[in-house]
């Protein structure tokens, strides 16, 4: 059975957005903020930062497929691969010196902030497979306390990617990104109807301005 948020001592926060929206930049800025002691925040628990796909076995295969380093998988295989990586990310134990999973962190009272989670699967693979099928494939995923979606114009995201990448990943063409942004809108509505909290912030400002907007959403949760 999937554990409820009320049973966990830590809070679980997800950062989401298109490729090029700055989710990784925001994760790094939040990590720097936390390492500086979360100045003025009143947060009295440690914060663990993580991302998907993970460096685990399923995550490595997913990333190779994403980077076009493997023969292409169909979307159903990609969706199940991401779901397997996510399940491992949540439930793995700290055996043999490996980093314990999200659930262990939350149980011990550590907050977790993750770059990408179920909403990404709904936005990317859910286009072909449907929202409900993709959601059910992630049936063992713990619902976050909040998902923060960083909204950027696909053209701006494409320009950022072109400036920072020497190659284009599987979903990064501008036409696909336009479709995926529209799918994100539907997926956010879908998760809200499932009772999950999803907040949208603009990603069009400076990285620091976006970070401050994200903090306005998550600080009340981290302080609770």
mmCIF file of N, CA, C and O in Angstrom, residues 62-149:
data_model
loop_
_atom_site.group_PDB
_atom_site.id
_atom_site.type_symbol
_atom_site.label_atom_id
_atom_site.label_comp_id
_atom_site.label_asym_id
_atom_site.label_seq_id
_atom_site.Cartn_x
_atom_site.Cartn_y
_atom_site.Cartn_z
ATOM 1 N N UNK A 62 17.075 4.645 -18.853
ATOM 2 C CA UNK A 62 16.159 5.690 -19.308
ATOM 3 C C UNK A 62 16.927 6.882 -19.876
ATOM 4 O O UNK A 62 16.569 7.432 -20.921
ATOM 5 N N UNK A 63 18.010 7.274 -19.195
ATOM 6 C CA UNK A 63 18.776 8.422 -19.660
ATOM 7 C C UNK A 63 19.486 8.115 -20.988
ATOM 8 O O UNK A 63 19.574 8.970 -21.870
ATOM 9 N N UNK A 64 19.995 6.890 -21.144
ATOM 10 C CA UNK A 64 20.613 6.511 -22.414
ATOM 11 C C UNK A 64 19.595 6.564 -23.553
ATOM 12 O O UNK A 64 19.907 7.025 -24.658
ATOM 13 N N UNK A 65 18.375 6.096 -23.281
ATOM 14 C CA UNK A 65 17.325 6.155 -24.297
ATOM 15 C C UNK A 65 16.946 7.600 -24.602
ATOM 16 O O UNK A 65 16.721 7.973 -25.756
ATOM 17 N N UNK A 66 16.887 8.415 -23.554
ATOM 18 C CA UNK A 66 16.547 9.828 -23.716
ATOM 19 C C UNK A 66 17.591 10.545 -24.562
ATOM 20 O O UNK A 66 17.268 11.398 -25.395
ATOM 21 N N UNK A 67 18.858 10.173 -24.367
ATOM 22 C CA UNK A 67 19.961 10.800 -25.097
ATOM 23 C C UNK A 67 20.233 10.157 -26.451
ATOM 24 O O UNK A 67 21.240 10.458 -27.090
ATOM 25 N N UNK A 68 19.354 9.223 -26.852
ATOM 26 C CA UNK A 68 19.462 8.548 -28.157
ATOM 27 C C UNK A 68 20.729 7.718 -28.278
ATOM 28 O O UNK A 68 21.301 7.576 -29.361
ATOM 29 N N UNK A 69 21.161 7.155 -27.144
ATOM 30 C CA UNK A 69 22.351 6.303 -27.146
ATOM 31 C C UNK A 69 21.981 4.829 -27.271
ATOM 32 O O UNK A 69 22.846 3.971 -27.322
ATOM 33 N N UNK A 70 20.686 4.530 -27.269
ATOM 34 C CA UNK A 70 20.186 3.160 -27.434
ATOM 35 C C UNK A 70 19.221 3.126 -28.601
ATOM 36 O O UNK A 70 18.737 4.170 -29.062
ATOM 37 N N UNK A 71 18.893 1.919 -29.051
ATOM 38 C CA UNK A 71 17.796 1.782 -30.000
ATOM 39 C C UNK A 71 16.529 2.346 -29.363
ATOM 40 O O UNK A 71 16.274 2.142 -28.176
ATOM 41 N N UNK A 72 15.726 3.097 -30.115
ATOM 42 C CA UNK A 72 14.567 3.764 -29.503
ATOM 43 C C UNK A 72 13.555 2.772 -28.940
ATOM 44 O O UNK A 72 13.258 1.749 -29.553
ATOM 45 N N UNK A 73 13.044 3.084 -27.749
ATOM 46 C CA UNK A 73 11.953 2.327 -27.139
ATOM 47 C C UNK A 73 10.628 2.976 -27.529
ATOM 48 O O UNK A 73 10.554 4.185 -27.758
ATOM 49 N N UNK A 74 9.570 2.170 -27.569
ATOM 50 C CA UNK A 74 8.242 2.755 -27.741
ATOM 51 C C UNK A 74 7.843 3.454 -26.442
ATOM 52 O O UNK A 74 8.460 3.270 -25.389
ATOM 53 N N UNK A 75 6.794 4.292 -26.518
ATOM 54 C CA UNK A 75 6.428 5.114 -25.366
ATOM 55 C C UNK A 75 5.972 4.284 -24.170
ATOM 56 O O UNK A 75 6.207 4.666 -23.022
ATOM 57 N N UNK A 76 5.323 3.152 -24.408
ATOM 58 C CA UNK A 76 4.883 2.327 -23.277
ATOM 59 C C UNK A 76 6.097 1.798 -22.509
ATOM 60 O O UNK A 76 6.115 1.798 -21.269
ATOM 61 N N UNK A 77 7.118 1.362 -23.241
ATOM 62 C CA UNK A 77 8.341 0.887 -22.585
ATOM 63 C C UNK A 77 9.015 2.026 -21.832
ATOM 64 O O UNK A 77 9.478 1.852 -20.696
ATOM 65 N N UNK A 78 9.065 3.218 -22.438
ATOM 66 C CA UNK A 78 9.649 4.373 -21.758
ATOM 67 C C UNK A 78 8.886 4.697 -20.479
ATOM 68 O O UNK A 78 9.484 4.956 -19.427
ATOM 69 N N UNK A 79 7.564 4.675 -20.551
ATOM 70 C CA UNK A 79 6.751 4.992 -19.373
ATOM 71 C C UNK A 79 7.005 3.993 -18.249
ATOM 72 O O UNK A 79 7.147 4.377 -17.075
ATOM 73 N N UNK A 80 7.079 2.719 -18.588
ATOM 74 C CA UNK A 80 7.314 1.688 -17.565
ATOM 75 C C UNK A 80 8.745 1.757 -17.034
ATOM 76 O O UNK A 80 8.986 1.472 -15.853
ATOM 77 N N UNK A 81 9.683 2.151 -17.892
ATOM 78 C CA UNK A 81 11.064 2.310 -17.450
ATOM 79 C C UNK A 81 11.172 3.448 -16.437
ATOM 80 O O UNK A 81 11.807 3.317 -15.388
ATOM 81 N N UNK A 82 10.527 4.572 -16.740
ATOM 82 C CA UNK A 82 10.503 5.688 -15.790
ATOM 83 C C UNK A 82 9.798 5.291 -14.495
ATOM 84 O O UNK A 82 10.237 5.658 -13.403
ATOM 85 N N UNK A 83 8.705 4.545 -14.606
ATOM 86 C CA UNK A 83 7.972 4.120 -13.408
ATOM 87 C C UNK A 83 8.824 3.181 -12.556
ATOM 88 O O UNK A 83 8.801 3.252 -11.315
ATOM 89 N N UNK A 84 9.593 2.290 -13.212
ATOM 90 C CA UNK A 84 10.472 1.383 -12.466
ATOM 91 C C UNK A 84 11.572 2.168 -11.752
ATOM 92 O O UNK A 84 11.885 1.907 -10.584
ATOM 93 N N UNK A 85 12.152 3.129 -12.456
ATOM 94 C CA UNK A 85 13.185 3.972 -11.839
ATOM 95 C C UNK A 85 12.601 4.738 -10.656
ATOM 96 O O UNK A 85 13.233 4.867 -9.603
ATOM 97 N N UNK A 86 11.394 5.240 -10.818
ATOM 98 C CA UNK A 86 10.741 6.017 -9.751
ATOM 99 C C UNK A 86 10.455 5.139 -8.539
ATOM 100 O O UNK A 86 10.659 5.557 -7.390
ATOM 101 N N UNK A 87 9.993 3.920 -8.771
ATOM 102 C CA UNK A 87 9.716 3.011 -7.654
ATOM 103 C C UNK A 87 11.000 2.690 -6.893
ATOM 104 O O UNK A 87 11.029 2.683 -5.663
ATOM 105 N N UNK A 88 12.080 2.447 -7.629
ATOM 106 C CA UNK A 88 13.379 2.212 -7.001
ATOM 107 C C UNK A 88 13.829 3.448 -6.232
ATOM 108 O O UNK A 88 14.343 3.349 -5.105
ATOM 109 N N UNK A 89 13.619 4.607 -6.808
ATOM 110 C CA UNK A 89 13.985 5.882 -6.188
ATOM 111 C C UNK A 89 13.271 6.061 -4.840
ATOM 112 O O UNK A 89 13.856 6.542 -3.878
ATOM 113 N N UNK A 90 12.025 5.661 -4.788
ATOM 114 C CA UNK A 90 11.224 5.830 -3.568
ATOM 115 C C UNK A 90 11.572 4.795 -2.513
ATOM 116 O O UNK A 90 11.779 5.126 -1.343
ATOM 117 N N UNK A 91 11.651 3.528 -2.910
ATOM 118 C CA UNK A 91 11.622 2.439 -1.932
ATOM 119 C C UNK A 91 12.968 1.789 -1.641
ATOM 120 O O UNK A 91 13.048 0.952 -0.747
ATOM 121 N N UNK A 92 14.038 2.142 -2.352
ATOM 122 C CA UNK A 92 15.310 1.444 -2.116
ATOM 123 C C UNK A 92 15.806 1.709 -0.689
ATOM 124 O O UNK A 92 15.595 2.775 -0.120
ATOM 125 N N UNK A 93 16.455 0.717 -0.130
ATOM 126 C CA UNK A 93 17.014 0.812 1.215
ATOM 127 C C UNK A 93 18.503 1.128 1.128
ATOM 128 O O UNK A 93 19.151 0.896 0.105
ATOM 129 N N UNK A 94 19.054 1.654 2.209
ATOM 130 C CA UNK A 94 20.465 2.009 2.228
ATOM 131 C C UNK A 94 21.356 0.813 2.472
ATOM 132 O O UNK A 94 22.090 0.757 3.465
ATOM 133 N N UNK A 95 21.293 -0.168 1.568
ATOM 134 C CA UNK A 95 22.074 -1.398 1.708
ATOM 135 C C UNK A 95 23.367 -1.265 0.903
ATOM 136 O O UNK A 95 23.363 -0.750 -0.216
ATOM 137 N N UNK A 96 24.472 -1.725 1.481
ATOM 138 C CA UNK A 96 25.743 -1.686 0.769
ATOM 139 C C UNK A 96 26.283 -0.288 0.570
ATOM 140 O O UNK A 96 27.049 -0.041 -0.365
ATOM 141 N N UNK A 97 25.848 0.632 1.413
ATOM 142 C CA UNK A 97 26.367 1.986 1.332
ATOM 143 C C UNK A 97 25.659 2.887 0.341
ATOM 144 O O UNK A 97 26.044 4.049 0.180
ATOM 145 N N UNK A 98 24.615 2.388 -0.351
ATOM 146 C CA UNK A 98 23.923 3.241 -1.306
ATOM 147 C C UNK A 98 23.021 4.240 -0.571
ATOM 148 O O UNK A 98 22.643 4.036 0.576
ATOM 149 N N UNK A 99 22.688 5.315 -1.252
ATOM 150 C CA UNK A 99 21.821 6.347 -0.683
ATOM 151 C C UNK A 99 20.410 5.780 -0.490
ATOM 152 O O UNK A 99 19.824 5.244 -1.422
ATOM 153 N N UNK A 100 19.844 5.871 0.727
ATOM 154 C CA UNK A 100 18.469 5.401 0.916
ATOM 155 C C UNK A 100 17.495 6.197 0.044
ATOM 156 O O UNK A 100 17.778 7.330 -0.355
ATOM 157 N N UNK A 101 16.352 5.591 -0.246
ATOM 158 C CA UNK A 101 15.380 6.212 -1.125
ATOM 159 C C UNK A 101 14.574 7.309 -0.463
ATOM 160 O O UNK A 101 14.730 7.633 0.722
ATOM 161 N N UNK A 102 13.664 7.887 -1.246
ATOM 162 C CA UNK A 102 12.845 9.003 -0.797
ATOM 163 C C UNK A 102 12.053 8.639 0.455
ATOM 164 O O UNK A 102 11.975 9.434 1.407
ATOM 165 N N UNK A 103 11.460 7.457 0.479
ATOM 166 C CA UNK A 103 10.614 7.075 1.611
ATOM 167 C C UNK A 103 11.416 7.029 2.901
ATOM 168 O O UNK A 103 10.948 7.509 3.951
ATOM 169 N N UNK A 104 12.618 6.469 2.867
ATOM 170 C CA UNK A 104 13.460 6.422 4.067
ATOM 171 C C UNK A 104 13.777 7.824 4.563
ATOM 172 O O UNK A 104 13.762 8.089 5.773
ATOM 173 N N UNK A 105 14.074 8.728 3.636
ATOM 174 C CA UNK A 105 14.377 10.111 4.011
ATOM 175 C C UNK A 105 13.176 10.761 4.695
ATOM 176 O O UNK A 105 13.312 11.428 5.731
ATOM 177 N N UNK A 106 12.004 10.595 4.105
ATOM 178 C CA UNK A 106 10.803 11.219 4.659
ATOM 179 C C UNK A 106 10.448 10.640 6.023
ATOM 180 O O UNK A 106 10.026 11.370 6.928
ATOM 181 N N UNK A 107 10.617 9.350 6.174
ATOM 182 C CA UNK A 107 10.317 8.716 7.464
ATOM 183 C C UNK A 107 11.210 9.248 8.576
ATOM 184 O O UNK A 107 10.764 9.415 9.707
ATOM 185 N N UNK A 108 12.478 9.527 8.247
ATOM 186 C CA UNK A 108 13.418 9.969 9.281
ATOM 187 C C UNK A 108 13.289 11.454 9.581
ATOM 188 O O UNK A 108 13.953 11.993 10.461
ATOM 189 N N UNK A 109 12.427 12.143 8.842
ATOM 190 C CA UNK A 109 12.198 13.557 9.102
ATOM 191 C C UNK A 109 12.972 14.500 8.218
ATOM 192 O O UNK A 109 13.033 15.699 8.477
ATOM 193 N N UNK A 110 13.570 13.995 7.155
ATOM 194 C CA UNK A 110 14.271 14.832 6.184
ATOM 195 C C UNK A 110 13.296 15.258 5.091
ATOM 196 O O UNK A 110 12.545 14.434 4.566
ATOM 197 N N UNK A 111 13.294 16.553 4.769
ATOM 198 C CA UNK A 111 12.519 17.016 3.625
ATOM 199 C C UNK A 111 13.217 16.576 2.333
ATOM 200 O O UNK A 111 14.447 16.489 2.285
ATOM 201 N N UNK A 112 12.447 16.319 1.291
ATOM 202 C CA UNK A 112 13.004 15.911 -0.005
ATOM 203 C C UNK A 112 12.471 16.839 -1.086
ATOM 204 O O UNK A 112 11.255 17.061 -1.186
ATOM 205 N N UNK A 113 13.385 17.394 -1.893
ATOM 206 C CA UNK A 113 13.013 18.185 -3.065
ATOM 207 C C UNK A 113 13.563 17.467 -4.296
ATOM 208 O O UNK A 113 14.769 17.205 -4.378
ATOM 209 N N UNK A 114 12.680 17.150 -5.230
ATOM 210 C CA UNK A 114 13.033 16.311 -6.378
ATOM 211 C C UNK A 114 12.788 17.051 -7.686
ATOM 212 O O UNK A 114 11.724 17.664 -7.877
ATOM 213 N N UNK A 115 13.760 16.988 -8.579
ATOM 214 C CA UNK A 115 13.639 17.530 -9.931
ATOM 215 C C UNK A 115 13.005 16.459 -10.817
ATOM 216 O O UNK A 115 13.646 15.478 -11.170
ATOM 217 N N UNK A 116 11.728 16.619 -11.128
ATOM 218 C CA UNK A 116 10.883 15.743 -11.958
ATOM 219 C C UNK A 116 10.343 14.563 -11.159
ATOM 220 O O UNK A 116 11.004 14.027 -10.270
ATOM 221 N N UNK A 117 9.110 14.174 -11.551
ATOM 222 C CA UNK A 117 8.433 13.076 -10.861
ATOM 223 C C UNK A 117 7.274 12.625 -11.754
ATOM 224 O O UNK A 117 7.412 12.637 -12.982
ATOM 225 N N UNK A 118 6.157 12.251 -11.182
ATOM 226 C CA UNK A 118 5.054 11.658 -11.955
ATOM 227 C C UNK A 118 4.505 12.632 -12.997
ATOM 228 O O UNK A 118 4.135 12.217 -14.109
ATOM 229 N N UNK A 119 4.452 13.921 -12.666
ATOM 230 C CA UNK A 119 3.902 14.880 -13.629
ATOM 231 C C UNK A 119 4.661 14.843 -14.950
ATOM 232 O O UNK A 119 4.057 15.009 -16.020
ATOM 233 N N UNK A 120 5.966 14.616 -14.910
ATOM 234 C CA UNK A 120 6.738 14.502 -16.156
ATOM 235 C C UNK A 120 6.245 13.335 -17.003
ATOM 236 O O UNK A 120 6.102 13.455 -18.220
ATOM 237 N N UNK A 121 5.997 12.197 -16.371
ATOM 238 C CA UNK A 121 5.500 11.040 -17.125
ATOM 239 C C UNK A 121 4.140 11.336 -17.743
ATOM 240 O O UNK A 121 3.867 10.967 -18.893
ATOM 241 N N UNK A 122 3.276 12.013 -16.988
ATOM 242 C CA UNK A 122 1.961 12.367 -17.518
ATOM 243 C C UNK A 122 2.073 13.317 -18.708
ATOM 244 O O UNK A 122 1.300 13.219 -19.662
ATOM 245 N N UNK A 123 3.050 14.226 -18.651
ATOM 246 C CA UNK A 123 3.200 15.213 -19.717
ATOM 247 C C UNK A 123 3.885 14.635 -20.949
ATOM 248 O O UNK A 123 3.506 14.950 -22.081
ATOM 249 N N UNK A 124 4.878 13.782 -20.742
ATOM 250 C CA UNK A 124 5.661 13.271 -21.865
ATOM 251 C C UNK A 124 5.052 11.984 -22.431
ATOM 252 O O UNK A 124 4.631 11.946 -23.584
ATOM 253 N N UNK A 125 4.992 10.918 -21.634
ATOM 254 C CA UNK A 125 4.450 9.660 -22.142
ATOM 255 C C UNK A 125 2.919 9.654 -22.190
ATOM 256 O O UNK A 125 2.313 8.945 -22.987
ATOM 257 N N UNK A 126 2.304 10.466 -21.327
ATOM 258 C CA UNK A 126 0.841 10.506 -21.290
ATOM 259 C C UNK A 126 0.205 11.040 -22.556
ATOM 260 O O UNK A 126 -0.991 10.842 -22.786
ATOM 261 N N UNK A 127 0.995 11.718 -23.390
ATOM 262 C CA UNK A 127 0.435 12.202 -24.662
ATOM 263 C C UNK A 127 -0.094 11.049 -25.500
ATOM 264 O O UNK A 127 -1.168 11.133 -26.096
ATOM 265 N N UNK A 128 0.675 9.972 -25.589
ATOM 266 C CA UNK A 128 0.274 8.829 -26.409
ATOM 267 C C UNK A 128 -0.511 7.789 -25.617
ATOM 268 O O UNK A 128 -1.420 7.148 -26.156
ATOM 269 N N UNK A 129 -0.151 7.627 -24.350
ATOM 270 C CA UNK A 129 -0.696 6.513 -23.570
ATOM 271 C C UNK A 129 -1.940 6.884 -22.771
ATOM 272 O O UNK A 129 -2.636 5.994 -22.295
ATOM 273 N N UNK A 130 -2.214 8.170 -22.634
ATOM 274 C CA UNK A 130 -3.351 8.612 -21.839
ATOM 275 C C UNK A 130 -2.944 8.889 -20.402
ATOM 276 O O UNK A 130 -2.044 8.243 -19.856
ATOM 277 N N UNK A 131 -3.605 9.844 -19.794
ATOM 278 C CA UNK A 131 -3.262 10.248 -18.438
ATOM 279 C C UNK A 131 -3.556 9.156 -17.420
ATOM 280 O O UNK A 131 -2.738 8.878 -16.541
ATOM 281 N N UNK A 132 -4.700 8.528 -17.528
ATOM 282 C CA UNK A 132 -5.088 7.530 -16.521
ATOM 283 C C UNK A 132 -4.166 6.316 -16.584
ATOM 284 O O UNK A 132 -3.729 5.802 -15.544
ATOM 285 N N UNK A 133 -3.857 5.822 -17.777
ATOM 286 C CA UNK A 133 -2.957 4.666 -17.893
ATOM 287 C C UNK A 133 -1.596 4.996 -17.289
ATOM 288 O O UNK A 133 -1.029 4.209 -16.526
ATOM 289 N N UNK A 134 -1.063 6.163 -17.635
ATOM 290 C CA UNK A 134 0.254 6.548 -17.140
ATOM 291 C C UNK A 134 0.239 6.733 -15.623
ATOM 292 O O UNK A 134 1.185 6.337 -14.928
ATOM 293 N N UNK A 135 -0.827 7.300 -15.097
ATOM 294 C CA UNK A 135 -0.957 7.478 -13.656
ATOM 295 C C UNK A 135 -1.001 6.127 -12.949
ATOM 296 O O UNK A 135 -0.344 5.926 -11.922
ATOM 297 N N UNK A 136 -1.751 5.188 -13.499
ATOM 298 C CA UNK A 136 -1.844 3.858 -12.889
ATOM 299 C C UNK A 136 -0.511 3.113 -12.952
ATOM 300 O O UNK A 136 -0.184 2.339 -12.047
ATOM 301 N N UNK A 137 0.273 3.356 -14.005
ATOM 302 C CA UNK A 137 1.599 2.730 -14.102
ATOM 303 C C UNK A 137 2.522 3.212 -12.992
ATOM 304 O O UNK A 137 3.509 2.551 -12.660
ATOM 305 N N UNK A 138 2.194 4.353 -12.404
ATOM 306 C CA UNK A 138 2.952 4.920 -11.286
ATOM 307 C C UNK A 138 2.189 4.773 -9.974
ATOM 308 O O UNK A 138 2.301 5.618 -9.084
ATOM 309 N N UNK A 139 1.463 3.675 -9.853
ATOM 310 C CA UNK A 139 0.575 3.486 -8.718
ATOM 311 C C UNK A 139 1.262 3.400 -7.364
ATOM 312 O O UNK A 139 0.617 3.584 -6.338
ATOM 313 N N UNK A 140 2.570 3.117 -7.344
ATOM 314 C CA UNK A 140 3.293 3.032 -6.078
ATOM 315 C C UNK A 140 4.029 4.335 -5.743
ATOM 316 O O UNK A 140 4.788 4.378 -4.780
ATOM 317 N N UNK A 141 3.794 5.376 -6.528
ATOM 318 C CA UNK A 141 4.457 6.651 -6.274
ATOM 319 C C UNK A 141 3.764 7.396 -5.130
ATOM 320 O O UNK A 141 2.544 7.492 -5.089
ATOM 321 N N UNK A 142 4.556 7.896 -4.189
ATOM 322 C CA UNK A 142 4.029 8.686 -3.079
ATOM 323 C C UNK A 142 3.601 10.056 -3.605
ATOM 324 O O UNK A 142 4.379 10.729 -4.277
ATOM 325 N N UNK A 143 2.393 10.515 -3.306
ATOM 326 C CA UNK A 143 2.005 11.862 -3.748
ATOM 327 C C UNK A 143 2.846 12.925 -3.055
ATOM 328 O O UNK A 143 3.052 12.856 -1.838
ATOM 329 N N UNK A 144 3.362 13.904 -3.793
ATOM 330 C CA UNK A 144 4.114 14.989 -3.146
ATOM 331 C C UNK A 144 3.192 15.874 -2.305
ATOM 332 O O UNK A 144 1.975 15.905 -2.511
ATOM 333 N N UNK A 145 3.797 16.604 -1.377
ATOM 334 C CA UNK A 145 3.035 17.622 -0.652
ATOM 335 C C UNK A 145 2.681 18.771 -1.580
ATOM 336 O O UNK A 145 1.623 19.388 -1.439
ATOM 337 N N UNK A 146 3.563 19.068 -2.518
ATOM 338 C CA UNK A 146 3.262 20.046 -3.564
ATOM 339 C C UNK A 146 4.182 19.777 -4.749
ATOM 340 O O UNK A 146 5.329 19.365 -4.584
ATOM 341 N N UNK A 147 3.646 19.983 -5.942
ATOM 342 C CA UNK A 147 4.442 20.011 -7.163
ATOM 343 C C UNK A 147 4.444 21.443 -7.665
ATOM 344 O O UNK A 147 3.373 22.051 -7.807
ATOM 345 N N UNK A 148 5.639 21.995 -7.905
ATOM 346 C CA UNK A 148 5.771 23.356 -8.426
ATOM 347 C C UNK A 148 6.153 23.261 -9.897
ATOM 348 O O UNK A 148 7.235 22.769 -10.229
ATOM 349 N N UNK A 149 5.253 23.726 -10.755
ATOM 350 C CA UNK A 149 5.496 23.695 -12.197
ATOM 351 C C UNK A 149 6.029 25.052 -12.638
ATOM 352 O O UNK A 149 5.376 26.081 -12.439
#
